[in-house]
mmCIF file of C-alpha atoms in Angstrom:
data_model
loop_
_atom_site.group_PDB
_atom_site.id
_atom_site.type_symbol
_atom_site.label_atom_id
_atom_site.label_comp_id
_atom_site.label_asym_id
_atom_site.label_seq_id
_atom_site.Cartn_x
_atom_site.Cartn_y
_atom_site.Cartn_z
ATOM 1 C CA MET A 1 -17.522 -4.557 22.185
ATOM 2 C CA SER A 2 -17.308 -8.254 21.861
ATOM 3 C CA GLY A 3 -13.840 -9.023 20.525
ATOM 4 C CA ALA A 4 -15.250 -12.508 19.888
ATOM 5 C CA GLY A 5 -13.210 -14.477 17.392
ATOM 6 C CA ARG A 6 -10.217 -12.151 17.586
ATOM 7 C CA PRO A 7 -6.979 -14.159 17.226
ATOM 8 C CA SER A 8 -4.232 -13.682 19.780
ATOM 9 C CA LEU A 9 -1.581 -11.194 18.727
ATOM 10 C CA GLN A 10 1.181 -13.097 16.907
ATOM 11 C CA LEU A 11 4.207 -11.023 15.929
ATOM 12 C CA VAL A 12 5.558 -11.643 12.436
ATOM 13 C CA ASP A 13 9.078 -11.449 11.020
ATOM 14 C CA ALA A 14 8.838 -8.276 8.966
ATOM 15 C CA ARG A 15 12.529 -7.599 8.501
ATOM 16 C CA GLY A 16 13.041 -5.932 5.155
ATOM 17 C CA LEU A 17 9.518 -4.464 5.032
ATOM 18 C CA SER A 18 8.720 -0.770 5.245
ATOM 19 C CA VAL A 19 5.537 0.409 6.903
ATOM 20 C CA ALA A 20 4.079 3.880 7.344
ATOM 21 C CA VAL A 21 1.930 4.815 10.332
ATOM 22 C CA VAL A 22 -0.510 7.679 9.798
ATOM 23 C CA THR A 23 -2.275 8.872 12.934
ATOM 24 C CA ALA A 24 -4.964 11.475 13.484
ATOM 25 C CA THR A 25 -4.469 13.951 16.321
ATOM 26 C CA TRP A 26 -8.175 14.357 17.152
ATOM 27 C CA ASN A 27 -8.840 12.589 20.492
ATOM 28 C CA ALA A 28 -5.113 12.927 21.138
ATOM 29 C CA GLU A 29 -4.783 10.729 24.229
ATOM 30 C CA ILE A 30 -6.342 7.744 22.468
ATOM 31 C CA CYS A 31 -4.578 8.355 19.151
ATOM 32 C CA ASP A 32 -1.188 8.802 20.811
ATOM 33 C CA GLN A 33 -1.616 5.432 22.543
ATOM 34 C CA LEU A 34 -2.657 3.729 19.300
ATOM 35 C CA HIS A 35 0.345 5.291 17.535
ATOM 36 C CA ARG A 36 2.780 4.273 20.246
ATOM 37 C CA ARG A 37 1.598 0.657 20.213
ATOM 38 C CA ALA A 38 1.657 0.429 16.401
ATOM 39 C CA VAL A 39 5.208 1.781 16.190
ATOM 40 C CA GLU A 40 6.443 -0.444 19.037
ATOM 41 C CA THR A 41 4.904 -3.488 17.373
ATOM 42 C CA ALA A 42 6.420 -2.676 13.963
ATOM 43 C CA GLN A 43 9.825 -2.332 15.600
ATOM 44 C CA GLN A 44 9.377 -5.642 17.448
ATOM 45 C CA CYS A 45 8.592 -7.251 14.093
ATOM 46 C CA GLY A 46 11.722 -5.738 12.533
ATOM 47 C CA ALA A 47 9.975 -3.459 10.029
ATOM 48 C CA GLN A 48 11.303 -0.059 9.018
ATOM 49 C CA VAL A 49 8.758 2.503 10.271
ATOM 50 C CA SER A 50 7.901 5.980 8.978
ATOM 51 C CA GLU A 51 5.569 8.103 11.125
ATOM 52 C CA TYR A 52 3.071 10.745 10.012
ATOM 53 C CA ARG A 53 0.311 12.794 11.681
ATOM 54 C CA VAL A 54 -2.881 14.325 10.307
ATOM 55 C CA VAL A 55 -5.532 16.393 12.053
ATOM 56 C CA GLY A 56 -8.553 14.106 11.880
ATOM 57 C CA ALA A 57 -9.856 10.815 10.564
ATOM 58 C CA LEU A 58 -11.093 12.302 7.287
ATOM 59 C CA GLU A 59 -7.557 13.426 6.443
ATOM 60 C CA LEU A 60 -6.158 9.901 6.771
ATOM 61 C CA GLY A 61 -7.220 8.712 3.309
ATOM 62 C CA VAL A 62 -5.257 11.135 1.153
ATOM 63 C CA VAL A 63 -2.042 10.697 3.155
ATOM 64 C CA VAL A 64 -2.422 6.914 3.309
ATOM 65 C CA GLN A 65 -2.963 6.866 -0.454
ATOM 66 C CA GLU A 66 0.216 8.856 -1.071
ATOM 67 C CA LEU A 67 2.273 6.603 1.212
ATOM 68 C CA ALA A 68 0.887 3.323 -0.149
ATOM 69 C CA SER A 69 3.002 3.539 -3.290
ATOM 70 C CA ALA A 70 6.244 3.886 -1.318
ATOM 71 C CA HIS A 71 5.708 1.320 1.476
ATOM 72 C CA ASP A 72 4.967 -2.376 1.792
ATOM 73 C CA ALA A 73 2.084 -1.551 4.151
ATOM 74 C CA VAL A 74 0.412 1.443 5.772
ATOM 75 C CA VAL A 75 -1.444 1.624 9.079
ATOM 76 C CA ALA A 76 -4.121 4.281 9.602
ATOM 77 C CA LEU A 77 -4.997 5.182 13.184
ATOM 78 C CA GLY A 78 -7.641 7.440 14.625
ATOM 79 C CA CYS A 79 -10.570 7.669 16.991
ATOM 80 C CA VAL A 80 -14.114 8.735 16.162
ATOM 81 C CA ILE A 81 -16.465 8.909 19.157
ATOM 82 C CA LYS A 82 -20.202 9.175 18.530
ATOM 83 C CA GLY A 83 -21.744 12.505 19.335
ATOM 84 C CA GLY A 84 -25.280 13.774 19.093
ATOM 85 C CA THR A 85 -25.430 14.175 15.306
ATOM 86 C CA PRO A 86 -25.185 11.895 12.255
ATOM 87 C CA HIS A 87 -21.682 13.266 11.572
ATOM 88 C CA PHE A 88 -20.248 10.154 13.273
ATOM 89 C CA ASP A 89 -21.877 7.875 10.705
ATOM 90 C CA TYR A 90 -20.630 9.930 7.763
ATOM 91 C CA VAL A 91 -17.067 10.083 9.061
ATOM 92 C CA CYS A 92 -16.896 6.371 9.899
ATOM 93 C CA ASP A 93 -18.329 5.335 6.544
ATOM 94 C CA SER A 94 -16.073 7.730 4.598
ATOM 95 C CA VAL A 95 -12.899 6.614 6.361
ATOM 96 C CA THR A 96 -13.652 2.909 6.028
ATOM 97 C CA SER A 97 -14.558 3.257 2.363
ATOM 98 C CA ALA A 98 -11.455 5.317 1.611
ATOM 99 C CA LEU A 99 -9.047 2.916 3.330
ATOM 100 C CA THR A 100 -10.618 -0.107 1.656
ATOM 101 C CA ARG A 101 -10.514 1.527 -1.767
ATOM 102 C CA ILE A 102 -6.874 2.553 -1.308
ATOM 103 C CA ALA A 103 -5.864 -0.983 -0.339
ATOM 104 C CA LEU A 104 -7.598 -2.486 -3.361
ATOM 105 C CA ASP A 105 -6.510 0.183 -5.843
ATOM 106 C CA THR A 106 -2.849 0.201 -4.774
ATOM 107 C CA ARG A 107 -2.613 -3.503 -3.865
ATOM 108 C CA THR A 108 -0.967 -2.362 -0.628
ATOM 109 C CA PRO A 109 -2.154 -3.628 2.769
ATOM 110 C CA ILE A 110 -3.789 -0.889 4.809
ATOM 111 C CA GLY A 111 -4.237 -1.632 8.505
ATOM 112 C CA ASN A 112 -7.434 0.048 9.670
ATOM 113 C CA GLY A 113 -6.905 1.034 13.291
ATOM 114 C CA VAL A 114 -9.509 3.775 13.326
ATOM 115 C CA LEU A 115 -11.605 3.257 16.432
ATOM 116 C CA THR A 116 -15.317 3.947 16.025
ATOM 117 C CA THR A 117 -16.850 3.950 19.471
ATOM 118 C CA LEU A 118 -19.929 5.146 21.267
ATOM 119 C CA THR A 119 -18.014 6.449 24.298
ATOM 120 C CA GLN A 120 -14.595 7.624 25.443
ATOM 121 C CA GLU A 121 -14.462 4.632 27.785
ATOM 122 C CA GLN A 122 -14.862 2.203 24.877
ATOM 123 C CA ALA A 123 -12.018 3.953 23.065
ATOM 124 C CA VAL A 124 -9.739 3.639 26.103
ATOM 125 C CA GLU A 125 -10.558 -0.082 26.340
ATOM 126 C CA ARG A 126 -9.516 -0.632 22.711
ATOM 127 C CA ALA A 127 -6.405 1.574 22.607
ATOM 128 C CA GLY A 128 -3.935 -0.837 24.218
ATOM 129 C CA GLY A 129 -3.069 1.061 27.365
ATOM 130 C CA GLU A 130 -2.480 -0.553 30.725
ATOM 131 C CA GLY A 131 -5.428 -2.790 31.596
ATOM 132 C CA ALA A 132 -7.117 -2.343 28.193
ATOM 133 C CA THR A 133 -9.030 -5.299 26.800
ATOM 134 C CA GLU A 134 -7.852 -4.696 23.219
ATOM 135 C CA ASP A 135 -4.764 -3.251 21.514
ATOM 136 C CA LYS A 136 -5.931 -1.964 18.135
ATOM 137 C CA GLY A 137 -2.692 -0.134 17.323
ATOM 138 C CA ALA A 138 -0.680 -3.334 17.645
ATOM 139 C CA GLU A 139 -3.379 -5.485 16.045
ATOM 140 C CA SER A 140 -3.660 -3.198 13.017
ATOM 141 C CA MET A 141 0.098 -3.242 12.574
ATOM 142 C CA VAL A 142 0.375 -7.027 12.724
ATOM 143 C CA ALA A 143 -2.542 -7.404 10.299
ATOM 144 C CA ALA A 144 -0.915 -5.042 7.788
ATOM 145 C CA LEU A 145 2.524 -6.652 8.063
ATOM 146 C CA HIS A 146 1.114 -10.179 7.891
ATOM 147 C CA THR A 147 -0.833 -9.269 4.754
ATOM 148 C CA ALA A 148 2.265 -7.683 3.191
ATOM 149 C CA LEU A 149 4.171 -10.910 3.800
ATOM 150 C CA GLN A 150 1.361 -12.969 2.266
ATOM 151 C CA LEU A 151 1.258 -10.744 -0.824
ATOM 152 C CA SER A 152 5.028 -10.975 -1.150
ATOM 153 C CA ALA A 153 4.854 -14.766 -1.091
ATOM 154 C CA ILE A 154 2.010 -14.841 -3.627
ATOM 155 C CA ARG A 155 3.856 -12.465 -5.951
ATOM 156 C CA ALA A 156 7.111 -14.448 -5.621
ATOM 157 C CA ALA A 157 5.287 -17.676 -6.504
ATOM 158 C CA LYS A 158 4.025 -16.084 -9.723
ATOM 159 C CA ASP A 159 7.559 -15.297 -10.896
#
């Protein structure tokens, strides 16, 4: 994991925005940490947060799609750790494609905080716990809220 080029986490003023957080329960320790950090960050930014859980990463897309029409942004969180079969590749590709398509089709920012790692240790390092090198729950939340604010400004300028 390089993290090269990653900007420092800059909280945004998201008062008045609503954001949904949808988190998989597979790899629960990692996903719970991602969820906790995303919710804490949304609250620090002043956004109204709704929380949802799904079983695994493949279930994220349909719930995120449903929530996108009722929220200013949605954050999808999960953890897929490579095993000994190609299943990892199929899951990662499917989830990324689904979240991207939902964002474009609904014109709603979707924060992709689904970790795709080779090992459990890499997932721990990215989940934002004590001593972690990255905080993907918080980063995904800020990215989604920042994008929602940008879209709001663009749409207001058109009016």
